[in-house]
């Protein structure tokens, strides 16, 4: 079983990317229940959630009007992400967890996750709470840059000394060209983008595998898994796609 788990709730797994600001409540509740059961077994966990039809949609809407995000654009994107965060926290709370929110626009100086301070998050972990962060919009000079939830997770995982790093996505794991589950992935080669789904402004599955490979340099158990497999992954079972450096 995982001792300290860092888990990314993919925006695609907790929202419907096809409609703006729509939450997949069933999926979110199932994920929250899996995390609650893991906590009851004595595990420690910190979470990061993605943007899905909230952040990615807000960014796409602005980028359809002009080519870059200005500093002022951080505001509506941040608000959109906060609306999703509240839904995530509510779901976790309803499953008996005690989540606390750590917005990157307050914890990070730039969109580089190395600029983030994870001390407040570690404080909450030590108090037995479940810290939650997310992908966010960070003003940088005249522009706004997006901090990817996947990148943030890798940095957070290393800050909290996570032995398990799990990326929850809509599919059951990384799929090959025939749509079959790849049991292990140890490089970006061979990972094919098979579905051009929706709008992921931070790079989709290829970027996710790249982040997972970086996480695997430090954590012993790194996986990309579907929501239905999360509980078993937290128990240390060989499910979804294992990512090995
Ligand atoms: N080879 C593949 N294996 C798994 N998922 C893939 C693959 N190619 C494309 N995808 C798509 O990438 C999604 C995961 O990346 P992303 O859209 O960034 O999700 P998230 O919102 O969870 O970050 C999957 O849900 C799927 O729609
Ligand atoms: Mg993504």
PDB file of C-alpha atoms and ligand atoms in Angstrom:
ATOM      1  CA  UNK A   1       0.000   0.000   0.000  1.00  0.00           C
ATOM      2  CA  UNK A   2       1.083   3.590  -0.593  1.00  0.00           C
ATOM      3  CA  UNK A   3       2.467   5.376   2.470  1.00  0.00           C
ATOM      4  CA  UNK A   4       2.336   8.945   1.125  1.00  0.00           C
ATOM      5  CA  UNK A   5       0.398   9.372  -2.119  1.00  0.00           C
ATOM      6  CA  UNK A   6       0.390  12.387  -4.439  1.00  0.00           C
ATOM      7  CA  UNK A   7      -2.660  12.101  -6.679  1.00  0.00           C
ATOM      8  CA  UNK A   8      -3.631  14.179  -9.713  1.00  0.00           C
ATOM      9  CA  UNK A   9      -7.343  14.236 -10.442  1.00  0.00           C
ATOM     10  CA  UNK A  10      -7.313  14.812 -14.176  1.00  0.00           C
ATOM     11  CA  UNK A  11      -9.613  17.587 -15.336  1.00  0.00           C
ATOM     12  CA  UNK A  12     -10.855  15.149 -17.972  1.00  0.00           C
ATOM     13  CA  UNK A  13     -11.762  12.624 -15.256  1.00  0.00           C
ATOM     14  CA  UNK A  14     -13.768  14.944 -12.994  1.00  0.00           C
ATOM     15  CA  UNK A  15     -15.455  17.175 -15.591  1.00  0.00           C
ATOM     16  CA  UNK A  16     -17.082  16.714 -18.965  1.00  0.00           C
ATOM     17  CA  UNK A  17     -14.708  18.456 -21.320  1.00  0.00           C
ATOM     18  CA  UNK A  18     -17.499  18.746 -23.906  1.00  0.00           C
ATOM     19  CA  UNK A  19     -19.531  21.359 -21.993  1.00  0.00           C
ATOM     20  CA  UNK A  20     -18.230  24.468 -20.199  1.00  0.00           C
ATOM     21  CA  UNK A  21     -18.010  24.248 -16.389  1.00  0.00           C
ATOM     22  CA  UNK A  22     -19.702  20.860 -16.136  1.00  0.00           C
ATOM     23  CA  UNK A  23     -18.651  18.530 -13.307  1.00  0.00           C
ATOM     24  CA  UNK A  24     -18.876  14.736 -13.600  1.00  0.00           C
ATOM     25  CA  UNK A  25     -20.306  14.318 -10.102  1.00  0.00           C
ATOM     26  CA  UNK A  26     -20.424  10.501 -10.286  1.00  0.00           C
ATOM     27  CA  UNK A  27     -16.765  10.238 -11.204  1.00  0.00           C
ATOM     28  CA  UNK A  28     -15.779  12.856  -8.627  1.00  0.00           C
ATOM     29  CA  UNK A  29     -17.731  11.056  -5.867  1.00  0.00           C
ATOM     30  CA  UNK A  30     -16.173   7.695  -6.818  1.00  0.00           C
ATOM     31  CA  UNK A  31     -12.689   9.220  -6.673  1.00  0.00           C
ATOM     32  CA  UNK A  32     -13.445  10.888  -3.321  1.00  0.00           C
ATOM     33  CA  UNK A  33     -14.728   7.560  -1.936  1.00  0.00           C
ATOM     34  CA  UNK A  34     -11.539   5.761  -3.041  1.00  0.00           C
ATOM     35  CA  UNK A  35      -9.409   8.393  -1.315  1.00  0.00           C
ATOM     36  CA  UNK A  36     -11.532   8.215   1.841  1.00  0.00           C
ATOM     37  CA  UNK A  37     -11.102   4.453   1.991  1.00  0.00           C
ATOM     38  CA  UNK A  38      -7.324   4.819   1.564  1.00  0.00           C
ATOM     39  CA  UNK A  39      -7.211   7.380   4.395  1.00  0.00           C
ATOM     40  CA  UNK A  40      -9.152   4.984   6.636  1.00  0.00           C
ATOM     41  CA  UNK A  41      -6.472   2.360   5.906  1.00  0.00           C
ATOM     42  CA  UNK A  42      -3.896   4.779   7.333  1.00  0.00           C
ATOM     43  CA  UNK A  43      -2.534   6.362   4.155  1.00  0.00           C
ATOM     44  CA  UNK A  44      -1.479   9.999   3.752  1.00  0.00           C
ATOM     45  CA  UNK A  45      -2.526  11.870   0.625  1.00  0.00           C
ATOM     46  CA  UNK A  46      -2.221  15.253  -1.085  1.00  0.00           C
ATOM     47  CA  UNK A  47      -4.155  16.113  -4.238  1.00  0.00           C
ATOM     48  CA  UNK A  48      -3.870  18.260  -7.340  1.00  0.00           C
ATOM     49  CA  UNK A  49      -6.780  18.653  -9.723  1.00  0.00           C
ATOM     50  CA  UNK A  50      -6.773  19.710 -13.347  1.00  0.00           C
ATOM     51  CA  UNK A  51      -8.766  22.311 -15.254  1.00  0.00           C
ATOM     52  CA  UNK A  52     -11.051  20.228 -17.453  1.00  0.00           C
ATOM     53  CA  UNK A  53     -14.039  22.195 -18.719  1.00  0.00           C
ATOM     54  CA  UNK A  54     -13.261  24.987 -16.221  1.00  0.00           C
ATOM     55  CA  UNK A  55      -9.694  26.323 -16.599  1.00  0.00           C
ATOM     56  CA  UNK A  56      -8.986  24.972 -20.063  1.00  0.00           C
ATOM     57  CA  UNK A  57     -12.268  26.365 -21.328  1.00  0.00           C
ATOM     58  CA  UNK A  58     -11.652  29.789 -19.771  1.00  0.00           C
ATOM     59  CA  UNK A  59      -8.172  29.930 -21.362  1.00  0.00           C
ATOM     60  CA  UNK A  60      -9.411  28.755 -24.778  1.00  0.00           C
ATOM     61  CA  UNK A  61     -12.140  31.401 -24.768  1.00  0.00           C
ATOM     62  CA  UNK A  62      -9.573  34.176 -24.205  1.00  0.00           C
ATOM     63  CA  UNK A  63      -7.133  32.705 -26.762  1.00  0.00           C
ATOM     64  CA  UNK A  64      -9.882  32.643 -29.396  1.00  0.00           C
ATOM     65  CA  UNK A  65      -9.900  36.444 -29.204  1.00  0.00           C
ATOM     66  CA  UNK A  66      -6.156  37.175 -29.014  1.00  0.00           C
ATOM     67  CA  UNK A  67      -2.895  35.300 -29.193  1.00  0.00           C
ATOM     68  CA  UNK A  68      -1.672  35.524 -25.605  1.00  0.00           C
ATOM     69  CA  UNK A  69      -2.919  35.769 -22.048  1.00  0.00           C
ATOM     70  CA  UNK A  70      -2.331  39.186 -20.495  1.00  0.00           C
ATOM     71  CA  UNK A  71      -1.845  39.785 -16.770  1.00  0.00           C
ATOM     72  CA  UNK A  72      -5.487  40.880 -16.440  1.00  0.00           C
ATOM     73  CA  UNK A  73      -6.628  37.524 -17.866  1.00  0.00           C
ATOM     74  CA  UNK A  74      -5.343  35.731 -14.757  1.00  0.00           C
ATOM     75  CA  UNK A  75      -8.414  36.913 -12.875  1.00  0.00           C
ATOM     76  CA  UNK A  76     -11.248  35.158 -14.785  1.00  0.00           C
ATOM     77  CA  UNK A  77      -9.170  31.978 -15.191  1.00  0.00           C
ATOM     78  CA  UNK A  78      -8.402  31.898 -11.458  1.00  0.00           C
ATOM     79  CA  UNK A  79     -12.092  32.372 -10.647  1.00  0.00           C
ATOM     80  CA  UNK A  80     -13.087  29.566 -12.973  1.00  0.00           C
ATOM     81  CA  UNK A  81     -10.581  27.230 -11.278  1.00  0.00           C
ATOM     82  CA  UNK A  82     -11.793  28.267  -7.829  1.00  0.00           C
ATOM     83  CA  UNK A  83     -15.357  27.328  -8.824  1.00  0.00           C
ATOM     84  CA  UNK A  84     -14.132  23.832  -9.744  1.00  0.00           C
ATOM     85  CA  UNK A  85     -11.999  23.593  -6.583  1.00  0.00           C
ATOM     86  CA  UNK A  86     -15.041  24.285  -4.422  1.00  0.00           C
ATOM     87  CA  UNK A  87     -16.869  21.391  -6.096  1.00  0.00           C
ATOM     88  CA  UNK A  88     -13.880  19.090  -5.531  1.00  0.00           C
ATOM     89  CA  UNK A  89     -13.596  20.101  -1.864  1.00  0.00           C
ATOM     90  CA  UNK A  90     -17.332  19.619  -1.371  1.00  0.00           C
ATOM     91  CA  UNK A  91     -17.154  16.085  -2.817  1.00  0.00           C
ATOM     92  CA  UNK A  92     -14.172  15.181  -0.611  1.00  0.00           C
ATOM     93  CA  UNK A  93     -15.906  16.605   2.462  1.00  0.00           C
ATOM     94  CA  UNK A  94     -19.080  14.642   1.704  1.00  0.00           C
ATOM     95  CA  UNK A  95     -17.026  11.431   1.769  1.00  0.00           C
ATOM     96  CA  UNK A  96     -15.774  12.258   5.262  1.00  0.00           C
ATOM     97  CA  UNK A  97     -12.410  13.750   4.259  1.00  0.00           C
ATOM     98  CA  UNK A  98     -11.079  17.068   5.544  1.00  0.00           C
ATOM     99  CA  UNK A  99      -9.661  18.886   2.504  1.00  0.00           C
ATOM    100  CA  UNK A 100      -7.872  22.264   2.595  1.00  0.00           C
ATOM    101  CA  UNK A 101      -7.255  24.418  -0.484  1.00  0.00           C
ATOM    102  CA  UNK A 102      -3.835  25.683  -1.630  1.00  0.00           C
ATOM    103  CA  UNK A 103      -4.168  27.975  -4.662  1.00  0.00           C
ATOM    104  CA  UNK A 104      -0.970  28.098  -6.746  1.00  0.00           C
ATOM    105  CA  UNK A 105      -1.461  31.805  -7.467  1.00  0.00           C
ATOM    106  CA  UNK A 106      -0.706  32.326  -3.763  1.00  0.00           C
ATOM    107  CA  UNK A 107       1.882  29.550  -3.300  1.00  0.00           C
ATOM    108  CA  UNK A 108       3.932  30.039  -6.465  1.00  0.00           C
ATOM    109  CA  UNK A 109       5.830  33.090  -7.602  1.00  0.00           C
ATOM    110  CA  UNK A 110       5.870  32.079 -11.282  1.00  0.00           C
ATOM    111  CA  UNK A 111       4.342  29.326 -13.415  1.00  0.00           C
ATOM    112  CA  UNK A 112       7.481  27.254 -12.792  1.00  0.00           C
ATOM    113  CA  UNK A 113       6.478  24.782 -10.041  1.00  0.00           C
ATOM    114  CA  UNK A 114       9.980  25.146  -8.593  1.00  0.00           C
ATOM    115  CA  UNK A 115       8.878  28.633  -7.485  1.00  0.00           C
ATOM    116  CA  UNK A 116       6.092  27.216  -5.287  1.00  0.00           C
ATOM    117  CA  UNK A 117       6.243  26.998  -1.521  1.00  0.00           C
ATOM    118  CA  UNK A 118       4.803  23.712  -0.310  1.00  0.00           C
ATOM    119  CA  UNK A 119       5.268  24.511   3.397  1.00  0.00           C
ATOM    120  CA  UNK A 120       1.605  25.402   4.086  1.00  0.00           C
ATOM    121  CA  UNK A 121       0.569  22.200   2.334  1.00  0.00           C
ATOM    122  CA  UNK A 122       3.019  20.159   4.439  1.00  0.00           C
ATOM    123  CA  UNK A 123       1.669  21.869   7.553  1.00  0.00           C
ATOM    124  CA  UNK A 124      -1.834  20.596   6.711  1.00  0.00           C
ATOM    125  CA  UNK A 125      -0.588  17.095   5.856  1.00  0.00           C
ATOM    126  CA  UNK A 126       1.077  16.908   9.274  1.00  0.00           C
ATOM    127  CA  UNK A 127      -2.253  17.924  10.863  1.00  0.00           C
ATOM    128  CA  UNK A 128      -3.991  14.943   9.228  1.00  0.00           C
ATOM    129  CA  UNK A 129      -5.804  17.031   6.619  1.00  0.00           C
ATOM    130  CA  UNK A 130      -5.986  16.448   2.865  1.00  0.00           C
ATOM    131  CA  UNK A 131      -4.322  19.365   1.045  1.00  0.00           C
ATOM    132  CA  UNK A 132      -5.636  20.123  -2.420  1.00  0.00           C
ATOM    133  CA  UNK A 133      -3.981  22.241  -5.094  1.00  0.00           C
ATOM    134  CA  UNK A 134      -4.682  22.614  -8.820  1.00  0.00           C
ATOM    135  CA  UNK A 135      -3.510  23.886 -12.196  1.00  0.00           C
ATOM    136  CA  UNK A 136      -3.797  27.672 -12.198  1.00  0.00           C
ATOM    137  CA  UNK A 137      -3.154  30.990 -13.963  1.00  0.00           C
ATOM    138  CA  UNK A 138      -0.176  32.997 -12.674  1.00  0.00           C
ATOM    139  CA  UNK A 139       0.548  36.585 -13.740  1.00  0.00           C
ATOM    140  CA  UNK A 140       4.144  37.001 -14.905  1.00  0.00           C
ATOM    141  CA  UNK A 141       4.978  40.603 -15.803  1.00  0.00           C
ATOM    142  CA  UNK A 142       2.619  41.735 -18.592  1.00  0.00           C
ATOM    143  CA  UNK A 143       1.478  38.178 -19.325  1.00  0.00           C
ATOM    144  CA  UNK A 144      -0.263  35.290 -17.588  1.00  0.00           C
ATOM    145  CA  UNK A 145       1.141  31.783 -17.705  1.00  0.00           C
ATOM    146  CA  UNK A 146      -0.547  28.512 -16.839  1.00  0.00           C
ATOM    147  CA  UNK A 147       0.946  26.251 -14.232  1.00  0.00           C
ATOM    148  CA  UNK A 148       0.103  22.713 -15.291  1.00  0.00           C
ATOM    149  CA  UNK A 149      -1.445  20.488 -12.627  1.00  0.00           C
ATOM    150  CA  UNK A 150       0.706  17.583 -13.838  1.00  0.00           C
ATOM    151  CA  UNK A 151       3.941  19.583 -13.374  1.00  0.00           C
ATOM    152  CA  UNK A 152       2.743  20.903 -10.035  1.00  0.00           C
ATOM    153  CA  UNK A 153       2.021  17.347  -8.870  1.00  0.00           C
ATOM    154  CA  UNK A 154       5.579  16.192  -9.637  1.00  0.00           C
ATOM    155  CA  UNK A 155       7.097  19.040  -7.630  1.00  0.00           C
ATOM    156  CA  UNK A 156       4.600  18.604  -4.788  1.00  0.00           C
ATOM    157  CA  UNK A 157       5.225  14.838  -4.688  1.00  0.00           C
ATOM    158  CA  UNK A 158       8.916  15.409  -4.207  1.00  0.00           C
ATOM    159  CA  UNK A 159       8.316  18.100  -1.544  1.00  0.00           C
ATOM    160  CA  UNK A 160       6.143  15.772   0.553  1.00  0.00           C
ATOM    161  CA  UNK A 161       8.313  12.691  -0.066  1.00  0.00           C
ATOM    162  CA  UNK A 162       5.558  10.732  -1.813  1.00  0.00           C
ATOM    163  CA  UNK A 163       6.258   7.058  -2.514  1.00  0.00           C
ATOM    164  CA  UNK A 164       3.255   6.866  -4.885  1.00  0.00           C
ATOM    165  CA  UNK A 165       2.435   9.344  -7.634  1.00  0.00           C
ATOM    166  CA  UNK A 166      -0.860   8.629  -9.373  1.00  0.00           C
ATOM    167  CA  UNK A 167      -2.398  10.430 -12.356  1.00  0.00           C
ATOM    168  CA  UNK A 168      -6.133   9.707 -12.653  1.00  0.00           C
ATOM    169  CA  UNK A 169      -7.458  10.087 -16.213  1.00  0.00           C
ATOM    170  CA  UNK A 170     -10.682   9.323 -18.090  1.00  0.00           C
ATOM    171  CA  UNK A 171      -9.197   6.202 -19.777  1.00  0.00           C
ATOM    172  CA  UNK A 172      -8.082   3.147 -17.776  1.00  0.00           C
ATOM    173  CA  UNK A 173      -4.433   4.084 -18.402  1.00  0.00           C
ATOM    174  CA  UNK A 174      -2.188   4.845 -21.368  1.00  0.00           C
ATOM    175  CA  UNK A 175      -3.573   3.076 -24.429  1.00  0.00           C
ATOM    176  CA  UNK A 176      -1.769   1.778 -27.511  1.00  0.00           C
ATOM    177  CA  UNK A 177      -2.909   2.373 -31.103  1.00  0.00           C
ATOM    178  CA  UNK A 178      -5.453  -0.438 -30.854  1.00  0.00           C
ATOM    179  CA  UNK A 179      -6.885   1.069 -27.694  1.00  0.00           C
ATOM    180  CA  UNK A 180      -5.386  -1.632 -25.482  1.00  0.00           C
ATOM    181  CA  UNK A 181      -3.943  -0.809 -22.065  1.00  0.00           C
ATOM    182  CA  UNK A 182      -0.150  -0.421 -21.950  1.00  0.00           C
ATOM    183  CA  UNK A 183       0.919  -2.110 -18.697  1.00  0.00           C
ATOM    184  CA  UNK A 184       4.194  -0.207 -18.508  1.00  0.00           C
ATOM    185  CA  UNK A 185       5.675   2.855 -20.150  1.00  0.00           C
ATOM    186  CA  UNK A 186       9.324   3.751 -19.707  1.00  0.00           C
ATOM    187  CA  UNK A 187       9.793   6.418 -22.359  1.00  0.00           C
ATOM    188  CA  UNK A 188       7.754   8.778 -24.511  1.00  0.00           C
ATOM    189  CA  UNK A 189       8.475   6.615 -27.549  1.00  0.00           C
ATOM    190  CA  UNK A 190       5.528   4.435 -28.396  1.00  0.00           C
ATOM    191  CA  UNK A 191       2.999   6.699 -26.708  1.00  0.00           C
ATOM    192  CA  UNK A 192       0.568   7.763 -29.400  1.00  0.00           C
ATOM    193  CA  UNK A 193      -2.036  10.463 -28.997  1.00  0.00           C
ATOM    194  CA  UNK A 194      -5.054   8.463 -30.099  1.00  0.00           C
ATOM    195  CA  UNK A 195      -7.920  10.775 -29.319  1.00  0.00           C
ATOM    196  CA  UNK A 196      -7.763  14.483 -29.938  1.00  0.00           C
ATOM    197  CA  UNK A 197     -10.229  15.271 -27.235  1.00  0.00           C
ATOM    198  CA  UNK A 198     -11.470  18.720 -26.230  1.00  0.00           C
ATOM    199  CA  UNK A 199      -9.062  21.393 -25.221  1.00  0.00           C
ATOM    200  CA  UNK A 200      -6.109  20.692 -23.001  1.00  0.00           C
ATOM    201  CA  UNK A 201      -4.018  23.834 -22.926  1.00  0.00           C
ATOM    202  CA  UNK A 202      -1.162  22.121 -21.090  1.00  0.00           C
ATOM    203  CA  UNK A 203      -0.207  19.348 -23.486  1.00  0.00           C
ATOM    204  CA  UNK A 204      -2.485  16.331 -22.980  1.00  0.00           C
ATOM    205  CA  UNK A 205      -1.317  12.724 -22.607  1.00  0.00           C
ATOM    206  CA  UNK A 206       2.233  13.198 -23.981  1.00  0.00           C
ATOM    207  CA  UNK A 207       2.985  15.942 -21.460  1.00  0.00           C
ATOM    208  CA  UNK A 208       1.419  13.792 -18.754  1.00  0.00           C
ATOM    209  CA  UNK A 209       3.683  10.823 -19.534  1.00  0.00           C
ATOM    210  CA  UNK A 210       6.658  13.194 -19.540  1.00  0.00           C
ATOM    211  CA  UNK A 211       5.674  14.471 -16.063  1.00  0.00           C
ATOM    212  CA  UNK A 212       5.129  10.907 -14.845  1.00  0.00           C
ATOM    213  CA  UNK A 213       8.598   9.902 -16.076  1.00  0.00           C
ATOM    214  CA  UNK A 214      10.098  12.760 -14.052  1.00  0.00           C
ATOM    215  CA  UNK A 215       8.126  11.675 -10.974  1.00  0.00           C
ATOM    216  CA  UNK A 216       9.419   8.120 -11.463  1.00  0.00           C
ATOM    217  CA  UNK A 217      12.977   9.324 -10.906  1.00  0.00           C
ATOM    218  CA  UNK A 218      12.049   9.753  -7.240  1.00  0.00           C
ATOM    219  CA  UNK A 219       8.915   7.795  -6.373  1.00  0.00           C
ATOM    220  CA  UNK A 220       8.851   3.989  -6.494  1.00  0.00           C
ATOM    221  CA  UNK A 221       5.239   3.680  -7.668  1.00  0.00           C
ATOM    222  CA  UNK A 222       4.105   5.977 -10.471  1.00  0.00           C
ATOM    223  CA  UNK A 223       0.926   5.197 -12.406  1.00  0.00           C
ATOM    224  CA  UNK A 224      -1.560   6.643 -14.850  1.00  0.00           C
ATOM    225  CA  UNK A 225      -4.925   5.070 -13.979  1.00  0.00           C
ATOM    226  CA  UNK A 226      -8.672   5.357 -14.543  1.00  0.00           C
ATOM    227  CA  UNK A 227     -10.918   6.545 -11.695  1.00  0.00           C
ATOM    228  CA  UNK A 228     -12.314   3.030 -11.189  1.00  0.00           C
ATOM    229  CA  UNK A 229      -8.779   1.739 -10.507  1.00  0.00           C
ATOM    230  CA  UNK A 230      -7.691   4.448  -8.068  1.00  0.00           C
ATOM    231  CA  UNK A 231      -8.519   2.574  -4.876  1.00  0.00           C
ATOM    232  CA  UNK A 232      -6.538  -0.497  -5.976  1.00  0.00           C
ATOM    233  CA  UNK A 233      -3.626   1.674  -7.118  1.00  0.00           C
ATOM    234  CA  UNK A 234      -3.540   3.323  -3.677  1.00  0.00           C
ATOM    235  CA  UNK A 235      -3.428  -0.147  -2.122  1.00  0.00           C
ATOM    236  CA  UNK A 236      -0.292  -0.797  -4.184  1.00  0.00           C
ATOM    237  CA  UNK A 237      -1.853  -3.098  -6.777  1.00  0.00           C
ATOM    238  CA  UNK A 238      -0.489  -3.338 -10.296  1.00  0.00           C
ATOM    239  CA  UNK A 239      -3.327  -1.604 -12.163  1.00  0.00           C
ATOM    240  CA  UNK A 240      -3.463   0.957 -14.982  1.00  0.00           C
ATOM    241  CA  UNK A 241      -0.163   1.957 -16.566  1.00  0.00           C
ATOM    242  CA  UNK A 242       3.022   1.769 -14.536  1.00  0.00           C
ATOM    243  CA  UNK A 243       5.478   4.518 -15.492  1.00  0.00           C
ATOM    244  CA  UNK A 244       9.092   3.565 -14.917  1.00  0.00           C
ATOM    245  CA  UNK A 245      12.047   5.887 -15.437  1.00  0.00           C
TER     246      UNK A 245
HETATM  247  N1  LIG B   1      -2.620   6.935 -25.962  1.00  0.00           N
HETATM  248  C1  LIG B   1      -3.508   7.478 -25.095  1.00  0.00           C
HETATM  249  N2  LIG B   1      -3.804   6.846 -23.938  1.00  0.00           N
HETATM  250  C2  LIG B   1      -4.653   7.396 -23.046  1.00  0.00           C
HETATM  251  N3  LIG B   1      -5.283   8.575 -23.226  1.00  0.00           N
HETATM  252  C3  LIG B   1      -5.037   9.256 -24.361  1.00  0.00           C
HETATM  253  C4  LIG B   1      -4.148   8.738 -25.338  1.00  0.00           C
HETATM  254  N4  LIG B   1      -4.085   9.626 -26.359  1.00  0.00           N
HETATM  255  C5  LIG B   1      -4.901  10.631 -26.039  1.00  0.00           C
HETATM  256  N5  LIG B   1      -5.491  10.445 -24.842  1.00  0.00           N
HETATM  257  C6  LIG B   1      -6.412  11.389 -24.200  1.00  0.00           C
HETATM  258  O1  LIG B   1      -5.669  12.104 -23.216  1.00  0.00           O
HETATM  259  C7  LIG B   1      -6.442  12.257 -22.045  1.00  0.00           C
HETATM  260  C8  LIG B   1      -5.514  12.487 -20.866  1.00  0.00           C
HETATM  261  O2  LIG B   1      -4.821  13.709 -21.028  1.00  0.00           O
HETATM  262  P1  LIG B   1      -5.512  15.121 -20.694  1.00  0.00           P
HETATM  263  O3  LIG B   1      -6.534  15.459 -21.721  1.00  0.00           O
HETATM  264  O4  LIG B   1      -4.430  16.103 -20.442  1.00  0.00           O
HETATM  265  O5  LIG B   1      -6.304  14.738 -19.376  1.00  0.00           O
HETATM  266  P2  LIG B   1      -6.408  15.436 -17.960  1.00  0.00           P
HETATM  267  O6  LIG B   1      -7.559  16.351 -18.109  1.00  0.00           O
HETATM  268  O7  LIG B   1      -6.692  14.257 -17.112  1.00  0.00           O
HETATM  269  O8  LIG B   1      -5.113  16.103 -17.673  1.00  0.00           O
HETATM  270  C9  LIG B   1      -7.235  10.966 -21.983  1.00  0.00           C
HETATM  271  O9  LIG B   1      -8.387  11.088 -21.202  1.00  0.00           O
HETATM  272  C10 LIG B   1      -7.549  10.725 -23.473  1.00  0.00           C
HETATM  273  O10 LIG B   1      -8.718  11.413 -23.836  1.00  0.00           O
HETATM  274 MG1  LIG B   2      -4.096  17.573 -18.903  1.00  0.00          MG
END
